[in-house]
Amino acid sequence: QVQVVESGGGLVQPGGSLRLSCAASGSISTIAKMAWYRQAPGKERELVATITRSGNTNYVLDTIRDPFFISRNVNENTVSLQMTNLKPEDTADYYCYMEILSRGSWFYQWGQGTQVTVSS
């Protein structure tokens, strides 16, 4: 059994920063893709950014308007999302997603979500 758990959400003022983290646990052989998604109230879940095992990143959001940065630690099975210059429209539940190889099987694992609220 594998599990992913996010941390780091909270309340922040507009213009502020937050760093979200996500850790995988269990019997893990390798983790291929890692990603962050978010779901704002009343909206569908949307992809924020992905990162491969080799460190290749892809940002779906406009990185000028939304300066978010994804990174991973292969040895620790963690992925982070550094968010800067946060805006009220960034308020959402943020979800970690990982593609995990465990005991010969692939698991497409979601975290439980962490809430980010941007408000003055």
C-alpha angles and dihedrals in degrees: 000000000000128000138187123204128189128209139172105067124132147115119318134170121246110279092027131119137236134183118212121199133193128191130193122211137183134059100337125177097174142334117224114184124014123189146171122224131179136203121199121202110284094005137100122261111268134196115249104178143334134208129191128216090262091053101256109151135202124191118200095186123069102271091206094054094034108031098197123152127199123204137166141203109216095193094050096039092233136134128194137195117206110200122192135177090023120198132199089254088062088069107121146110108278120213131197119217128192136178103217130187109211126170093339097312132097119234121196098206131190127195122229093254134249123232122236118190121185111194142131 
